[in-house]
Structures are given as structure tokens and as C-alpha cells.
PDB file of C-alpha atoms and ligand atoms in Angstrom:
ATOM      1  CA  MET A   1       0.000   0.000   0.000  1.00 50.00           C
ATOM      2  CA  THR A   2       1.441   3.338  -1.039  1.00 51.00           C
ATOM      3  CA  ILE A   3       0.965   6.568   0.877  1.00 53.00           C
ATOM      4  CA  ARG A   4      -1.208   7.778  -1.987  1.00 57.00           C
ATOM      5  CA  SER A   5      -3.543   4.768  -1.783  1.00 56.00           C
ATOM      6  CA  ILE A   6      -3.815   5.161   2.010  1.00 51.00           C
ATOM      7  CA  ILE A   7      -4.752   8.815   1.549  1.00 51.00           C
ATOM      8  CA  ALA A   8      -7.249   7.803  -1.133  1.00 55.00           C
ATOM      9  CA  ALA A   9      -8.737   5.136   1.144  1.00 56.00           C
ATOM     10  CA  VAL A  10      -9.022   7.551   4.089  1.00 53.00           C
ATOM     11  CA  ALA A  11     -10.528  10.201   1.850  1.00 55.00           C
ATOM     12  CA  GLY A  12     -12.971   7.600   0.574  1.00 54.00           C
ATOM     13  CA  VAL A  13     -14.023   6.654   4.116  1.00 52.00           C
ATOM     14  CA  ILE A  14     -14.454  10.333   5.021  1.00 51.00           C
ATOM     15  CA  LEU A  15     -16.484  10.886   1.861  1.00 50.00           C
ATOM     16  CA  ILE A  16     -18.750   7.898   2.612  1.00 49.00           C
ATOM     17  CA  ALA A  17     -19.172   9.094   6.225  1.00 51.00           C
ATOM     18  CA  ALA A  18     -20.021  12.588   5.018  1.00 49.00           C
ATOM     19  CA  ILE A  19     -22.615  11.217   2.591  1.00 46.00           C
ATOM     20  CA  ALA A  20     -24.081   9.016   5.341  1.00 49.00           C
ATOM     21  CA  LEU A  21     -24.229  11.965   7.762  1.00 48.00           C
ATOM     22  CA  GLY A  22     -25.733  14.138   5.086  1.00 48.00           C
ATOM     23  CA  ALA A  23     -28.328  11.519   4.310  1.00 47.00           C
ATOM     24  CA  ARG A  24     -29.109  11.112   8.008  1.00 45.00           C
ATOM     25  CA  SER A  25     -29.572  14.826   8.465  1.00 45.00           C
ATOM     26  CA  LEU A  26     -31.872  14.813   5.459  1.00 44.00           C
ATOM     27  CA  ILE A  27     -33.894  11.977   6.954  1.00 44.00           C
ATOM     28  CA  VAL A  28     -34.036  13.765  10.320  1.00 45.00           C
ATOM     29  CA  ALA A  29     -35.016  17.008   8.617  1.00 43.00           C
ATOM     30  CA  ALA A  30     -37.723  15.416   6.499  1.00 42.00           C
ATOM     31  CA  PRO A  31     -40.511  15.289   9.131  1.00 43.00           C
ATOM     32  CA  GLU A  32     -39.927  18.974   9.897  1.00 41.00           C
ATOM     33  CA  SER A  33     -40.552  20.053   6.301  1.00 41.00           C
ATOM     34  CA  PRO A  34     -43.695  22.209   6.143  1.00 42.00           C
ATOM     35  CA  VAL A  35     -46.041  19.764   4.426  1.00 43.00           C
ATOM     36  CA  ALA A  36     -49.101  20.807   6.450  1.00 43.00           C
ATOM     37  CA  SER A  37     -48.667  24.558   5.890  1.00 44.00           C
ATOM     38  CA  SER A  38     -48.847  24.107   2.113  1.00 44.00           C
ATOM     39  CA  ARG A  39     -52.588  23.435   2.570  1.00 52.00           C
ATOM     40  CA  ALA A  40     -53.919  26.929   1.842  1.00 58.00           C
ATOM     41  CA  MET A  41     -56.630  28.543   3.965  1.00 59.00           C
ATOM     42  CA  PRO A  42     -59.742  29.279   1.913  1.00 70.00           C
ATOM     43  CA  THR A  43     -59.887  32.968   1.076  1.00 90.00           C
ATOM     44  CA  ILE A  44     -63.052  34.974   1.737  1.00 96.00           C
ATOM     45  CA  GLY A  45     -63.712  38.260  -0.008  1.00 96.00           C
ATOM     46  CA  GLY A  46     -61.652  40.027  -2.617  1.00 94.00           C
ATOM     47  CA  PRO A  47     -62.126  42.514  -5.430  1.00 96.00           C
ATOM     48  CA  PHE A  48     -65.650  43.520  -6.494  1.00 97.00           C
ATOM     49  CA  SER A  49     -67.332  46.023  -8.819  1.00 98.00           C
ATOM     50  CA  LEU A  50     -70.832  47.070  -7.753  1.00 98.00           C
ATOM     51  CA  THR A  51     -73.224  50.045  -7.607  1.00 98.00           C
ATOM     52  CA  ASP A  52     -73.906  51.824  -4.308  1.00 98.00           C
ATOM     53  CA  HIS A  53     -77.320  52.999  -3.094  1.00 98.00           C
ATOM     54  CA  ASP A  54     -76.678  56.447  -4.645  1.00 98.00           C
ATOM     55  CA  GLY A  55     -76.163  54.849  -8.053  1.00 98.00           C
ATOM     56  CA  ARG A  56     -72.372  55.300  -8.107  1.00 98.00           C
ATOM     57  CA  ALA A  57     -70.049  52.615  -9.399  1.00 98.00           C
ATOM     58  CA  VAL A  58     -67.865  51.395  -6.527  1.00 98.00           C
ATOM     59  CA  THR A  59     -65.178  48.778  -6.007  1.00 98.00           C
ATOM     60  CA  ASP A  60     -63.662  47.152  -2.931  1.00 97.00           C
ATOM     61  CA  ALA A  61     -60.840  49.730  -3.165  1.00 97.00           C
ATOM     62  CA  ASP A  62     -63.337  52.497  -2.258  1.00 97.00           C
ATOM     63  CA  PHE A  63     -63.680  50.849   1.164  1.00 97.00           C
ATOM     64  CA  HIS A  64     -59.975  50.375   1.837  1.00 96.00           C
ATOM     65  CA  GLY A  65     -58.831  52.245   4.930  1.00 97.00           C
ATOM     66  CA  ARG A  66     -62.115  51.325   6.635  1.00 97.00           C
ATOM     67  CA  TYR A  67     -63.459  48.124   8.130  1.00 98.00           C
ATOM     68  CA  MET A  68     -66.432  46.565   6.366  1.00 98.00           C
ATOM     69  CA  LEU A  69     -69.130  44.660   8.218  1.00 98.00           C
ATOM     70  CA  VAL A  70     -70.636  42.801   5.265  1.00 98.00           C
ATOM     71  CA  TYR A  71     -73.996  41.078   4.989  1.00 98.00           C
ATOM     72  CA  PHE A  72     -75.605  39.534   1.922  1.00 98.00           C
ATOM     73  CA  GLY A  73     -79.404  39.782   1.805  1.00 98.00           C
ATOM     74  CA  TYR A  74     -82.289  41.521   0.054  1.00 98.00           C
ATOM     75  CA  THR A  75     -84.890  44.159   0.798  1.00 98.00           C
ATOM     76  CA  TYR A  76     -87.923  41.867   0.276  1.00 96.00           C
ATOM     77  CA  CYS A  77     -86.648  39.455   2.941  1.00 95.00           C
ATOM     78  CA  PRO A  78     -89.461  38.968   5.472  1.00 93.00           C
ATOM     79  CA  ASP A  79     -87.408  38.442   8.630  1.00 92.00           C
ATOM     80  CA  VAL A  80     -83.871  37.030   8.430  1.00 94.00           C
ATOM     81  CA  CYS A  81     -82.235  40.043   6.767  1.00 96.00           C
ATOM     82  CA  PRO A  82     -83.910  42.785   8.841  1.00 96.00           C
ATOM     83  CA  THR A  83     -82.999  40.843  12.001  1.00 97.00           C
ATOM     84  CA  SER A  84     -79.343  40.531  10.965  1.00 97.00           C
ATOM     85  CA  LEU A  85     -79.084  44.178   9.921  1.00 98.00           C
ATOM     86  CA  GLN A  86     -80.615  45.217  13.250  1.00 98.00           C
ATOM     87  CA  VAL A  87     -78.048  43.097  15.151  1.00 98.00           C
ATOM     88  CA  MET A  88     -75.244  44.751  13.138  1.00 98.00           C
ATOM     89  CA  THR A  89     -76.741  48.163  13.973  1.00 98.00           C
ATOM     90  CA  ASP A  90     -77.010  47.314  17.674  1.00 98.00           C
ATOM     91  CA  ALA A  91     -73.444  45.939  17.772  1.00 98.00           C
ATOM     92  CA  LEU A  92     -72.040  49.140  16.242  1.00 98.00           C
ATOM     93  CA  ASP A  93     -74.163  51.262  18.594  1.00 98.00           C
ATOM     94  CA  LEU A  94     -72.714  49.311  21.546  1.00 98.00           C
ATOM     95  CA  LEU A  95     -69.190  50.114  20.316  1.00 98.00           C
ATOM     96  CA  GLY A  96     -70.029  53.804  19.910  1.00 96.00           C
ATOM     97  CA  ALA A  97     -67.198  56.006  18.624  1.00 96.00           C
ATOM     98  CA  LYS A  98     -64.866  52.976  18.630  1.00 94.00           C
ATOM     99  CA  ALA A  99     -66.763  51.701  15.588  1.00 95.00           C
ATOM    100  CA  ASP A 100     -66.445  54.938  13.587  1.00 96.00           C
ATOM    101  CA  ALA A 101     -64.076  53.217  11.153  1.00 97.00           C
ATOM    102  CA  VAL A 102     -66.568  50.404  10.499  1.00 98.00           C
ATOM    103  CA  THR A 103     -68.910  50.631   7.503  1.00 98.00           C
ATOM    104  CA  PRO A 104     -71.871  48.249   7.566  1.00 98.00           C
ATOM    105  CA  VAL A 105     -72.532  46.958   4.044  1.00 98.00           C
ATOM    106  CA  LEU A 106     -75.582  45.197   2.645  1.00 98.00           C
ATOM    107  CA  ILE A 107     -74.896  43.453  -0.670  1.00 98.00           C
ATOM    108  CA  THR A 108     -78.122  42.343  -2.322  1.00 98.00           C
ATOM    109  CA  ILE A 109     -78.459  38.814  -3.628  1.00 98.00           C
ATOM    110  CA  ASP A 110     -81.670  39.895  -5.421  1.00 98.00           C
ATOM    111  CA  PRO A 111     -80.314  42.334  -8.023  1.00 98.00           C
ATOM    112  CA  GLU A 112     -83.418  41.880 -10.235  1.00 97.00           C
ATOM    113  CA  ARG A 113     -85.592  43.715  -7.716  1.00 97.00           C
ATOM    114  CA  ASP A 114     -83.118  45.608  -5.522  1.00 98.00           C
ATOM    115  CA  THR A 115     -82.426  48.840  -7.372  1.00 98.00           C
ATOM    116  CA  ALA A 116     -80.128  51.479  -5.870  1.00 98.00           C
ATOM    117  CA  GLU A 117     -83.197  53.569  -4.890  1.00 98.00           C
ATOM    118  CA  LEU A 118     -84.862  50.658  -3.125  1.00 98.00           C
ATOM    119  CA  LEU A 119     -81.645  49.884  -1.238  1.00 98.00           C
ATOM    120  CA  ARG A 120     -81.204  53.529  -0.240  1.00 98.00           C
ATOM    121  CA  ASP A 121     -84.660  53.618   1.350  1.00 98.00           C
ATOM    122  CA  TYR A 122     -84.154  50.222   2.951  1.00 98.00           C
ATOM    123  CA  VAL A 123     -80.753  50.823   4.582  1.00 98.00           C
ATOM    124  CA  ALA A 124     -82.128  54.045   6.108  1.00 98.00           C
ATOM    125  CA  ASN A 125     -83.946  51.757   8.585  1.00 98.00           C
ATOM    126  CA  PHE A 126     -80.639  50.579  10.019  1.00 98.00           C
ATOM    127  CA  HIS A 127     -77.281  52.031  11.083  1.00 98.00           C
ATOM    128  CA  PRO A 128     -76.871  55.487   9.473  1.00 97.00           C
ATOM    129  CA  ARG A 129     -73.516  54.494   7.931  1.00 97.00           C
ATOM    130  CA  THR A 130     -74.975  51.434   6.209  1.00 98.00           C
ATOM    131  CA  VAL A 131     -74.178  51.239   2.497  1.00 98.00           C
ATOM    132  CA  GLY A 132     -76.417  49.220   0.178  1.00 98.00           C
ATOM    133  CA  LEU A 133     -74.748  47.647  -2.858  1.00 98.00           C
ATOM    134  CA  THR A 134     -76.344  46.158  -5.940  1.00 98.00           C
ATOM    135  CA  GLY A 135     -75.082  45.269  -9.413  1.00 98.00           C
ATOM    136  CA  THR A 136     -75.717  43.169 -12.471  1.00 98.00           C
ATOM    137  CA  PRO A 137     -76.632  39.537 -11.818  1.00 98.00           C
ATOM    138  CA  GLU A 138     -73.089  38.656 -12.975  1.00 98.00           C
ATOM    139  CA  GLN A 139     -71.449  41.150 -10.582  1.00 98.00           C
ATOM    140  CA  ILE A 140     -73.559  39.852  -7.690  1.00 98.00           C
ATOM    141  CA  ALA A 141     -72.769  36.233  -8.584  1.00 98.00           C
ATOM    142  CA  ALA A 142     -69.051  37.082  -8.580  1.00 98.00           C
ATOM    143  CA  VAL A 143     -69.033  38.834  -5.204  1.00 98.00           C
ATOM    144  CA  ALA A 144     -71.240  36.152  -3.609  1.00 98.00           C
ATOM    145  CA  LYS A 145     -68.835  33.501  -4.867  1.00 97.00           C
ATOM    146  CA  ALA A 146     -65.861  35.434  -3.474  1.00 97.00           C
ATOM    147  CA  TYR A 147     -67.553  35.523  -0.046  1.00 97.00           C
ATOM    148  CA  ARG A 148     -68.755  31.912  -0.352  1.00 96.00           C
ATOM    149  CA  VAL A 149     -72.363  33.013  -0.016  1.00 97.00           C
ATOM    150  CA  TYR A 150     -75.140  30.715  -1.191  1.00 97.00           C
ATOM    151  CA  TYR A 151     -78.345  32.143  -2.663  1.00 97.00           C
ATOM    152  CA  ALA A 152     -81.169  30.794  -4.807  1.00 97.00           C
ATOM    153  CA  LYS A 153     -84.611  31.874  -5.936  1.00 96.00           C
ATOM    154  CA  ALA A 154     -87.554  30.145  -4.250  1.00 96.00           C
ATOM    155  CA  GLU A 155     -90.663  30.653  -6.420  1.00 93.00           C
ATOM    156  CA  GLN A 156     -93.875  31.299  -4.501  1.00 88.00           C
ATOM    157  CA  GLU A 157     -97.277  31.933  -6.107  1.00 88.00           C
ATOM    158  CA  GLY A 158     -96.283  34.391  -8.801  1.00 90.00           C
ATOM    159  CA  THR A 159     -93.508  35.984  -6.742  1.00 93.00           C
ATOM    160  CA  TYR A 160     -90.378  34.661  -5.109  1.00 96.00           C
ATOM    161  CA  LEU A 161     -88.281  34.690  -1.986  1.00 96.00           C
ATOM    162  CA  MET A 162     -84.510  34.221  -1.884  1.00 97.00           C
ATOM    163  CA  ASP A 163     -82.907  31.404   0.041  1.00 96.00           C
ATOM    164  CA  HIS A 164     -79.532  32.650   1.219  1.00 96.00           C
ATOM    165  CA  SER A 165     -76.815  32.095   3.781  1.00 94.00           C
ATOM    166  CA  SER A 166     -76.913  34.509   6.713  1.00 96.00           C
ATOM    167  CA  ILE A 167     -73.367  35.334   7.788  1.00 97.00           C
ATOM    168  CA  VAL A 168     -71.842  38.666   8.825  1.00 98.00           C
ATOM    169  CA  TYR A 169     -68.238  39.195   7.717  1.00 98.00           C
ATOM    170  CA  LEU A 170     -65.759  41.614   9.257  1.00 98.00           C
ATOM    171  CA  MET A 171     -63.195  42.720   6.683  1.00 98.00           C
ATOM    172  CA  GLY A 172     -60.038  44.675   7.554  1.00 97.00           C
ATOM    173  CA  LYS A 173     -58.837  48.063   6.342  1.00 97.00           C
ATOM    174  CA  ASP A 174     -56.935  46.250   3.576  1.00 95.00           C
ATOM    175  CA  GLY A 175     -60.120  44.469   2.497  1.00 95.00           C
ATOM    176  CA  LYS A 176     -58.929  41.153   3.901  1.00 95.00           C
ATOM    177  CA  PHE A 177     -61.151  38.812   5.900  1.00 96.00           C
ATOM    178  CA  LEU A 178     -60.820  39.173   9.691  1.00 97.00           C
ATOM    179  CA  THR A 179     -63.669  37.143  11.159  1.00 96.00           C
ATOM    180  CA  HIS A 180     -67.296  36.178  10.660  1.00 97.00           C
ATOM    181  CA  PHE A 181     -70.401  35.921  12.788  1.00 97.00           C
ATOM    182  CA  SER A 182     -72.907  33.147  12.285  1.00 95.00           C
ATOM    183  CA  HIS A 183     -76.648  33.777  12.211  1.00 92.00           C
ATOM    184  CA  ASN A 184     -78.174  34.317  15.684  1.00 91.00           C
ATOM    185  CA  THR A 185     -74.998  35.919  17.077  1.00 97.00           C
ATOM    186  CA  PRO A 186     -76.311  38.396  19.673  1.00 98.00           C
ATOM    187  CA  ALA A 187     -75.351  42.069  19.321  1.00 98.00           C
ATOM    188  CA  ASP A 188     -73.104  42.111  22.423  1.00 98.00           C
ATOM    189  CA  LYS A 189     -71.116  39.095  21.180  1.00 98.00           C
ATOM    190  CA  MET A 190     -70.770  40.693  17.746  1.00 98.00           C
ATOM    191  CA  ALA A 191     -69.605  43.950  19.343  1.00 98.00           C
ATOM    192  CA  GLU A 192     -67.025  42.000  21.364  1.00 98.00           C
ATOM    193  CA  GLY A 193     -65.806  40.182  18.245  1.00 98.00           C
ATOM    194  CA  ILE A 194     -65.486  43.425  16.284  1.00 98.00           C
ATOM    195  CA  ARG A 195     -63.721  45.264  19.128  1.00 97.00           C
ATOM    196  CA  ARG A 196     -61.007  42.594  19.200  1.00 97.00           C
ATOM    197  CA  HIS A 197     -60.002  43.578  15.649  1.00 96.00           C
ATOM    198  CA  LEU A 198     -60.187  47.385  15.858  1.00 94.00           C
TER     199      LEU A 198
HETATM  200 NI1   NI B   1     -82.965  37.355   4.047  1.00 73.43          NI
END
């Protein structure tokens, strides 16, 4: 055995050990790789183009810098929508001046009947800052999809009601989803939930 072959053999052993160590560290590291975090959270909300209750074209960007308390409903709704809008009103009243940066928003899911004028008269029954939004059926379908809101016509003796999900969303100043309130959330609990994010 020459000196050179001994050096080569030693180098070979070191190389094999290094590969083995490297492989071991890879194996050890494997369970720590962020497999779970690659599962994306479902997004709620996003860009929209609609018409406000004064007939002006608006987008989500017009609300940036303010919080939005968003509800999807319609003015012909016999009970669910007025109840929810009243709870939103009461929650904001409970927060007083703290809620000055919160704009309550009603987005109609009945754009065929809910004109800007009708919405303007309707939202006047609730919190004075409430903004009613309508749009084309396509615009409404797009915003409802973005907020994962279900709605469907329910024909009834020559007229119709709208089946729809009843959820109140709190969106941040950047338009991003903060939290939501399920139907039947009392006003004080909603106020508490909003306050946490202001
Ligand atoms: Ni309703």
C-alpha cells in the first residue's frame, strides 16, 4: 500500500461518512418540512365592482382604509335580513365612537328587484352608515362567490323569496377577511368580536 492509496482510502471513508451523515440529516429534517402549511386557507372576499345605493359605481378599493361589516341579503326578505341588519346596527351602537371606522354593508343577492333607490330607502332603517350595494346579476354572482355566499330563488305563487346564507363578515382596512359571525350571534357578542379587531 502506497501513501497515496492510504490517503485515497481515508478520503474515501471520510467521503462515505459525510454522505451518510448528510443523508441522516436529510432523513431527520424530512418530518420537519412544512407539508401541512402548504394546505392553503380558503380565502373569503376580494375585489368587487358594484353600484352603491346612490347609483355610483364602486369597487372594494373604495372601502380600503375602513373596516367593512358585510352582509348579503335583500330588501324583500321577510325576517332574516332585517334581524341581521338590526343586530349589526345594535353591535355598532354598543361600540359607539370605537366603531367609527366600520362601515356596515348590505350586498343584495336579489339584483333583479333591488335597485339602488330601493336599497337607499331600505338601509335608512338601520345604522346610518350602512351602504347598500347592488349590481348586475353577474357582478352579484361574482361577489357572492368570493364571499362563499349561497343564494337561490324560491318561487312562490307568482312571486319569489330568496334562500340565502346569513353570515356577517368583518373585513379589515386592507379588504382582507378578519372574522365572521354566524346567524343568531347576539349584538353584544358581535360587538365584542369586532372590538377585538379594531
Ligand atoms: Ni334574508
